[in-house]
Amino acid sequence: MTSSTLLSIITFVYGLSAFIYIFSWVFKKPEVARLATWTAAIGFIGHAAGIIWRWNESYGLGIGHAPLSNLYESLIFFAFSLTLIYLIIEYKYRNQIIGAFIMPLAFLTMAYASLSPSVSNHIQPLIPALKSNWLIAHVIACFIGYSAFAVAFGLSLMYLIKQREVDPPAGGSGWLELFPGKQALDELTHQMVMFGFIFLTAGIITGAVWANSAWGRYWGWDPKETWSLITWLVYAALLHARVRWDWRGKRSAYLSVLGFAAVMVTYFFVNYLPGLHSYGSS
Amino acid sequence: MAKETVSAGPLRGLYKFFASITLTITLLLVLAATSVIGTLIPQNESPEAYFRAYGEIFYRIFSALKIFDMYHSWWFQSLLILLAMNVVVCSIDRLPGVWKIVFGVRSRFKAAKFKNKPGKTEFLSTEPPSVVKAVAESLVSKSYGHVQVKPTRKGFMIFGEKWRWSRLGVYIVHLSVVLLLLGSVIGSIFGFDGYINIPEGETVDHVRIRGTGKIYPLPFKLRCDDFDVSFYKNGAPREFRSDLVIIENDREVLKKSIIVNDPLRYAGINIFQSSYGEMQAEAPRPAAVSRPEEIVLSLTVSETGMLYQKKTRIGKPFDLPEGLGKFVVTDFVPEAKFMGQPIGEALTGILTPAGGQPVEVTLPLRFANFDKMRKGRVIISVLEPSAGKQMMPVPGKKKRFYTGLEVTSDPGVWVVYSGFILMLAGCFVTFFMSHEQVAVEITAKGKKSLVSVAGTAYRNKMAMQRKVQRLSDKLAAGTKAV
């Protein structure tokens, strides 16, 4: 058994957790959600073990480096930070419906990493450009940012679903009965966006400093750089929009969805464009 | 808004325009949307490439709009300048008011301000007001730097306040944005971005500017002693290394091996490992054509001009046409030399003319007319095997490389870096520190006390409600609440 086998098992643990969260939401059985939380938490511990194991394996191959160097490893870390942030939020805000919108994202990310034939799970040695102390800081900052934005995206979806509800049915028999209130969702989204924004900023800055020490320029309008800036600009617009009350709520939620779309382009689709970040694609 | 700064007319209108947050939101989204274009259309390619890819009409339109170098186009730069002006004017507009809140005399707390705050708690304590006051004061001063106690008609009000200055965080972020833009302007005016290829062992005193190709003289000479590239077992590159020497006034002042991520910095100029290549050999390099099984030779008889073909093998003698003698291919040489010059793969053979002494002949695969030089009666050239097309590395032979260096200077980089630090610090303060105030009201109710706790925060009001709840819980626990 290798670390990637363990991580494929975690995929199914997360899938199970996501399923229970959704089940508990749709069938209005909040007591079942406890099971989902425990499943997610156990998966998370295995996930952490898998990452450390993989790190150790790379030393066994004589090419030791932090498991943050290719698409597979970045997906694994993305799902890891996503689950971590989610579990903290659930613990802090005591609401388990949010899990029905976040754990499926963690599951899909892990499934893509483990099952897609286009994602290689081989441990590869570091190419010269990646041999830098900035690698760990840059990748961790970016992916914590991405994960926070993913959580904000889930919350915004919940907000947009919730605000369509014109008249909550009396006796609370609606699907949205267990949803947090609109204002709470809006505030929590804002929290997540701020959290993600500071990490995205840190990710862009560490990337710029790194680029300056590797290639002699801190900014070069390479497609990945540009898309990270586009993402930054969208979230910056969202943060400014909140100063005006009429931009809170619905418009903020749409901007948060737009921002997450930009994250997805920055993360995945940019790899189909030519540029310096090509090692993120295989 | 800014009554004293601008008096009247269009200037005021302009000021109002730039002081608007709607302009900020619009500019940020427009910058985001337009930036997409340059990621879909490759930047700074040759005009021919664009012409081929987009056809004449689109080429003309894109070219007129400077789409092919859009991030440096007048319109994109204008958007950035607008954003900078927006940031500056907004800050000038709002800073004085915030300054007063942060550094001004603390306004006296008013109980009325906290009367209807959401999340306000209330409980009855069995302790008298003076005892509750002591407990509350110590609890509040634990988390709030500034505490005021005010006696009221039937008890006390205790106020706590902290992080007034965090309201300045957003202006730190705005300053950082201005520094980033300023630093990039300084860099583009006073810096340069060049490249140079140096063959191993050679010295240069200039670089070429990227884009224009202009020669830029360096204030020193730069020699590359050695270049090395190493590979992992899977064939991926492991390390590119150049041994560089800086020479000033014919003196070696600095020696350093640079690798990717570890550049050489000297006299404000940075030298980065960027690419490498192999020097073109002076003569064709032997290819890895293996010892052939079958050989086809072309035989031209000089006197008659007749052309013959002959299939043969190494070591198998045959008769030359027209009774001119015998020939045998004796060997295949992968790296033959002629008068000290490498001539690539060749066959060697022994020709015994009719009634003459045997001579050794060399038949290079690459040079069909080579044997003409012998001025014999029959000219032999090799049809099969043909010369290898691929240049293969020859083990044991050291190749000569050149190193490709990126040479830059950017005096604006420190301005940009200070912008980076301020941006992170400012974001942290703005997002995670909020100007908070709490008020604990203690009112005597017989021998007991009615206690209420309320709070307000400049940002993240939900978290503030939880903090108020926690404070209230602690206070209730410490004062024997019923």
Short mmCIF file of C-alpha atoms in Angstrom, two decimals, chain A:
data_model
loop_
_atom_site.label_atom_id
_atom_site.label_comp_id
_atom_site.label_asym_id
_atom_site.label_seq_id
_atom_site.Cartn_x
_atom_site.Cartn_y
_atom_site.Cartn_z
CA MET A 1 0.00 0.00 0.00
CA THR A 2 1.21 3.48 -0.81
CA SER A 3 0.12 6.95 0.25
CA SER A 4 -1.88 7.35 -2.95
CA THR A 5 -3.87 4.21 -2.10
CA LEU A 6 -4.68 5.69 1.29
CA LEU A 7 -5.66 8.98 -0.35
CA SER A 8 -7.98 7.17 -2.77
CA ILE A 9 -9.66 5.57 0.24
CA ILE A 10 -10.06 9.04 1.78
CA THR A 11 -11.87 10.05 -1.40
CA PHE A 12 -14.62 7.57 -0.59
CA VAL A 13 -14.70 8.56 3.08
CA TYR A 14 -15.32 12.15 2.00
CA GLY A 15 -17.90 10.94 -0.50
CA LEU A 16 -19.71 9.12 2.28
CA SER A 17 -19.54 12.18 4.53
CA ALA A 18 -20.90 14.41 1.74
CA PHE A 19 -23.70 11.92 1.15
CA ILE A 20 -24.71 11.90 4.82
CA TYR A 21 -24.61 15.71 5.00
CA ILE A 22 -26.90 15.96 1.97
CA PHE A 23 -29.15 13.19 3.30
CA SER A 24 -29.49 14.97 6.64
CA TRP A 25 -30.32 18.23 4.88
CA VAL A 26 -32.81 16.87 2.35
CA PHE A 27 -34.61 14.56 4.77
CA LYS A 28 -34.37 17.04 7.62
CA LYS A 29 -32.61 14.72 10.00
CA PRO A 30 -30.14 16.93 11.88
CA GLU A 31 -29.26 14.08 14.23
CA VAL A 32 -27.72 12.13 11.32
CA ALA A 33 -25.37 15.02 10.52
CA ARG A 34 -23.26 14.15 13.57
CA LEU A 35 -22.29 10.99 11.74
CA ALA A 36 -21.28 13.05 8.71
CA THR A 37 -19.07 15.24 10.90
CA TRP A 38 -17.35 12.22 12.41
CA THR A 39 -16.85 10.67 8.98
CA ALA A 40 -15.33 13.91 7.70
CA ALA A 41 -13.10 14.22 10.76
CA ILE A 42 -11.83 10.64 10.46
CA GLY A 43 -11.24 11.21 6.75
CA PHE A 44 -9.35 14.37 7.57
CA ILE A 45 -6.99 12.58 9.95
CA GLY A 46 -6.32 9.92 7.31
CA HIS A 47 -5.83 12.71 4.77
CA ALA A 48 -3.19 14.38 6.96
CA ALA A 49 -1.48 11.01 7.44
CA GLY A 50 -1.53 10.45 3.67
CA ILE A 51 0.18 13.77 2.98
CA ILE A 52 2.89 13.15 5.59
CA TRP A 53 3.34 9.63 4.25
CA ARG A 54 3.77 10.90 0.72
CA TRP A 55 6.31 13.43 1.95
CA ASN A 56 8.19 10.60 3.59
CA GLU A 57 7.95 8.43 0.46
CA SER A 58 9.61 11.14 -1.59
CA TYR A 59 12.60 11.00 0.77
CA GLY A 60 12.62 7.24 0.32
CA LEU A 61 13.02 7.84 -3.43
CA GLY A 62 15.94 10.16 -2.76
CA ILE A 63 14.13 13.18 -4.19
CA GLY A 64 12.64 14.45 -0.95
CA HIS A 65 10.40 17.47 -1.19
CA ALA A 66 7.13 18.72 0.26
CA PRO A 67 4.17 17.15 -1.58
CA LEU A 68 3.16 20.44 -3.23
CA SER A 69 4.83 20.19 -6.59
CA ASN A 70 2.35 18.99 -9.19
CA LEU A 71 -1.36 18.90 -10.01
CA TYR A 72 -2.07 15.72 -8.01
CA GLU A 73 -0.34 17.02 -4.90
CA SER A 74 -1.99 20.42 -5.20
CA LEU A 75 -5.46 18.83 -5.49
CA ILE A 76 -4.77 16.73 -2.42
CA PHE A 77 -3.68 19.80 -0.48
CA PHE A 78 -6.64 21.83 -1.76
CA ALA A 79 -9.13 19.21 -0.49
CA PHE A 80 -7.15 19.05 2.76
CA SER A 81 -7.37 22.77 3.50
CA LEU A 82 -10.98 22.87 2.31
CA THR A 83 -11.98 20.16 4.80
CA LEU A 84 -9.96 21.79 7.56
CA ILE A 85 -11.61 25.19 7.05
CA TYR A 86 -15.02 23.55 6.85
CA LEU A 87 -14.57 21.57 10.08
CA ILE A 88 -13.44 24.72 11.90
CA ILE A 89 -16.50 26.62 10.64
CA GLU A 90 -18.83 23.83 11.64
CA TYR A 91 -17.27 23.75 15.09
CA LYS A 92 -17.45 27.53 15.44
CA TYR A 93 -20.89 28.18 14.00
CA ARG A 94 -22.61 24.93 14.97
CA ASN A 95 -24.35 24.51 11.66
CA GLN A 96 -24.07 21.24 9.79
CA ILE A 97 -26.10 22.08 6.69
CA ILE A 98 -23.13 23.99 5.27
CA GLY A 99 -21.39 20.61 5.01
CA ALA A 100 -23.86 19.56 2.33
CA PHE A 101 -22.39 22.32 0.17
CA ILE A 102 -18.70 22.00 1.08
CA MET A 103 -17.93 18.30 1.54
CA PRO A 104 -19.08 17.46 -2.01
CA LEU A 105 -16.42 19.92 -3.24
CA ALA A 106 -13.78 18.15 -1.14
CA PHE A 107 -15.00 14.79 -2.44
CA LEU A 108 -14.96 15.91 -6.10
CA THR A 109 -11.47 17.36 -5.71
CA MET A 110 -10.14 14.12 -4.23
CA ALA A 111 -11.98 12.06 -6.84
CA TYR A 112 -10.46 14.12 -9.64
CA ALA A 113 -6.98 13.67 -8.15
CA SER A 114 -7.35 9.95 -7.51
CA LEU A 115 -9.42 8.76 -10.43
CA SER A 116 -8.71 11.00 -13.41
CA PRO A 117 -6.31 9.29 -15.78
CA SER A 118 -4.91 12.69 -16.75
CA VAL A 119 -3.66 13.36 -13.21
CA SER A 120 -0.47 11.47 -12.49
CA ASN A 121 0.09 10.47 -8.88
CA HIS A 122 3.78 9.69 -9.36
CA ILE A 123 6.21 11.42 -7.07
CA GLN A 124 8.39 13.43 -9.40
CA PRO A 125 11.68 15.10 -8.64
CA LEU A 126 11.70 18.91 -8.48
CA ILE A 127 12.71 20.71 -11.65
CA PRO A 128 15.19 23.56 -11.13
CA ALA A 129 12.57 26.33 -11.17
CA LEU A 130 10.70 24.73 -8.25
CA LYS A 131 13.76 24.31 -6.05
CA SER A 132 13.14 27.22 -3.77
CA ASN A 133 12.16 27.91 -0.20
CA TRP A 134 9.34 30.00 -1.61
CA LEU A 135 7.61 26.90 -3.03
CA ILE A 136 6.00 25.83 0.24
CA ALA A 137 4.92 29.32 1.31
CA HIS A 138 3.58 30.16 -2.15
CA VAL A 139 1.59 26.98 -2.65
CA ILE A 140 0.20 26.83 0.89
CA ALA A 141 -0.88 30.48 0.82
CA CYS A 142 -2.55 30.10 -2.59
CA PHE A 143 -4.42 26.95 -1.69
CA ILE A 144 -5.64 28.15 1.69
CA GLY A 145 -6.93 31.17 -0.22
CA TYR A 146 -8.59 28.98 -2.85
CA SER A 147 -10.17 26.81 -0.15
CA ALA A 148 -11.59 29.80 1.71
CA PHE A 149 -13.04 31.05 -1.58
CA ALA A 150 -14.52 27.60 -2.20
CA VAL A 151 -16.24 27.75 1.19
CA ALA A 152 -17.44 31.29 0.40
CA PHE A 153 -18.77 29.94 -2.90
CA GLY A 154 -20.76 27.23 -1.09
CA LEU A 155 -22.15 29.77 1.34
CA SER A 156 -23.09 32.14 -1.49
CA LEU A 157 -24.96 29.33 -3.22
CA MET A 158 -26.84 28.75 0.02
CA TYR A 159 -27.59 32.47 0.24
CA LEU A 160 -28.88 32.58 -3.33
CA ILE A 161 -31.09 29.54 -2.71
CA LYS A 162 -32.32 30.96 0.56
CA GLN A 163 -33.20 34.40 -0.81
CA ARG A 164 -35.42 32.86 -3.51
CA GLU A 165 -37.67 31.60 -0.79
CA VAL A 166 -40.41 34.23 -0.71
CA ASP A 167 -42.63 32.93 2.05
CA PRO A 168 -41.14 30.42 4.43
CA PRO A 169 -43.83 27.78 4.86
CA ALA A 170 -45.44 27.90 8.27
CA GLY A 171 -44.31 25.21 10.68
CA GLY A 172 -40.91 25.19 9.00
CA SER A 173 -41.41 22.25 6.68
CA GLY A 174 -39.34 23.73 3.85
CA TRP A 175 -36.01 22.46 2.61
CA LEU A 176 -34.39 25.57 3.93
CA GLU A 177 -35.57 25.10 7.46
CA LEU A 178 -32.14 24.23 8.79
CA PHE A 179 -30.29 26.85 6.73
CA PRO A 180 -28.60 29.64 8.66
CA GLY A 181 -30.34 32.98 8.30
CA LYS A 182 -29.71 35.15 5.25
CA GLN A 183 -27.76 37.72 7.22
CA ALA A 184 -25.65 35.06 8.89
CA LEU A 185 -24.85 33.52 5.49
CA ASP A 186 -23.94 36.93 4.11
CA GLU A 187 -21.67 37.74 7.06
CA LEU A 188 -20.03 34.34 6.99
CA THR A 189 -19.39 34.63 3.26
CA HIS A 190 -17.77 37.98 3.91
CA GLN A 191 -15.58 36.43 6.62
CA MET A 192 -14.47 33.69 4.27
CA VAL A 193 -13.78 36.14 1.45
CA MET A 194 -11.62 38.29 3.75
CA PHE A 195 -9.78 35.22 4.95
CA GLY A 196 -9.27 33.99 1.40
CA PHE A 197 -8.28 37.43 0.18
CA ILE A 198 -5.43 37.84 2.63
CA PHE A 199 -4.09 34.39 1.72
CA LEU A 200 -4.49 34.98 -2.02
CA THR A 201 -2.65 38.28 -1.54
CA ALA A 202 0.08 36.45 0.35
CA GLY A 203 0.16 33.80 -2.38
CA ILE A 204 0.55 36.37 -5.15
CA ILE A 205 3.19 38.27 -3.17
CA THR A 206 5.27 35.17 -2.37
CA GLY A 207 4.93 34.19 -6.02
CA ALA A 208 6.15 37.62 -7.11
CA VAL A 209 9.13 37.59 -4.77
CA TRP A 210 9.95 34.06 -5.91
CA ALA A 211 9.65 35.01 -9.58
CA ASN A 212 11.99 37.90 -8.94
CA SER A 213 14.60 35.59 -7.49
CA ALA A 214 14.21 32.94 -10.17
CA TRP A 215 13.55 34.87 -13.36
CA GLY A 216 14.46 38.43 -12.55
CA ARG A 217 11.03 40.00 -12.63
CA TYR A 218 8.32 40.10 -10.00
CA TRP A 219 5.53 40.39 -12.51
CA GLY A 220 5.44 39.26 -16.13
CA TRP A 221 1.78 39.01 -17.16
CA ASP A 222 2.12 35.26 -17.59
CA PRO A 223 -1.45 33.85 -17.90
CA LYS A 224 -1.44 32.30 -14.43
CA GLU A 225 -0.20 35.51 -12.86
CA THR A 226 -2.76 37.51 -14.77
CA TRP A 227 -5.59 35.20 -13.77
CA SER A 228 -4.57 35.33 -10.12
CA LEU A 229 -4.74 39.11 -10.45
CA ILE A 230 -8.17 38.87 -12.09
CA THR A 231 -9.34 36.75 -9.14
CA TRP A 232 -7.84 39.28 -6.74
CA LEU A 233 -9.59 42.14 -8.54
CA VAL A 234 -12.99 40.43 -8.43
CA TYR A 235 -12.72 39.80 -4.68
CA ALA A 236 -11.35 43.30 -4.13
CA ALA A 237 -14.47 44.59 -5.91
CA LEU A 238 -16.62 42.43 -3.62
CA LEU A 239 -14.92 43.76 -0.49
CA HIS A 240 -15.47 47.35 -1.67
CA ALA A 241 -19.03 46.62 -2.70
CA ARG A 242 -19.86 45.73 0.89
CA VAL A 243 -19.22 49.29 1.98
CA ARG A 244 -22.48 50.12 0.22
CA TRP A 245 -25.47 48.47 1.85
CA ASP A 246 -27.34 47.93 -1.40
CA TRP A 247 -24.46 45.78 -2.64
CA ARG A 248 -24.62 43.40 0.29
CA GLY A 249 -26.59 40.19 0.08
CA LYS A 250 -27.49 39.17 -3.43
CA ARG A 251 -24.93 41.17 -5.38
CA SER A 252 -22.16 40.13 -3.00
CA ALA A 253 -23.21 36.51 -3.41
CA TYR A 254 -23.07 36.80 -7.21
CA LEU A 255 -19.64 38.42 -7.02
CA SER A 256 -18.47 35.60 -4.76
CA VAL A 257 -19.67 33.03 -7.32
CA LEU A 258 -17.89 35.01 -10.07
CA GLY A 259 -14.75 35.16 -7.95
CA PHE A 260 -14.76 31.41 -7.47
CA ALA A 261 -15.16 30.94 -11.22
CA ALA A 262 -11.99 33.04 -11.60
CA VAL A 263 -10.28 30.80 -9.01
CA MET A 264 -11.19 27.75 -11.10
CA VAL A 265 -9.76 29.33 -14.24
CA THR A 266 -6.59 30.32 -12.37
CA TYR A 267 -6.22 26.84 -10.96
CA PHE A 268 -7.21 24.57 -13.86
CA PHE A 269 -7.94 26.20 -17.16
CA VAL A 270 -4.91 28.46 -17.33
CA ASN A 271 -2.82 25.33 -17.78
CA TYR A 272 -4.16 25.07 -21.29
CA LEU A 273 -2.63 28.45 -22.07
CA PRO A 274 1.10 28.83 -22.64
CA GLY A 275 3.11 30.11 -19.70
CA LEU A 276 5.66 29.48 -16.99
CA HIS A 277 3.38 27.60 -14.60
CA SER A 278 3.05 24.54 -16.84
CA TYR A 279 4.28 22.13 -14.13
CA GLY A 280 0.92 22.62 -12.44
CA SER A 281 -0.77 20.73 -15.24
CA SER A 282 0.50 17.19 -14.92
#
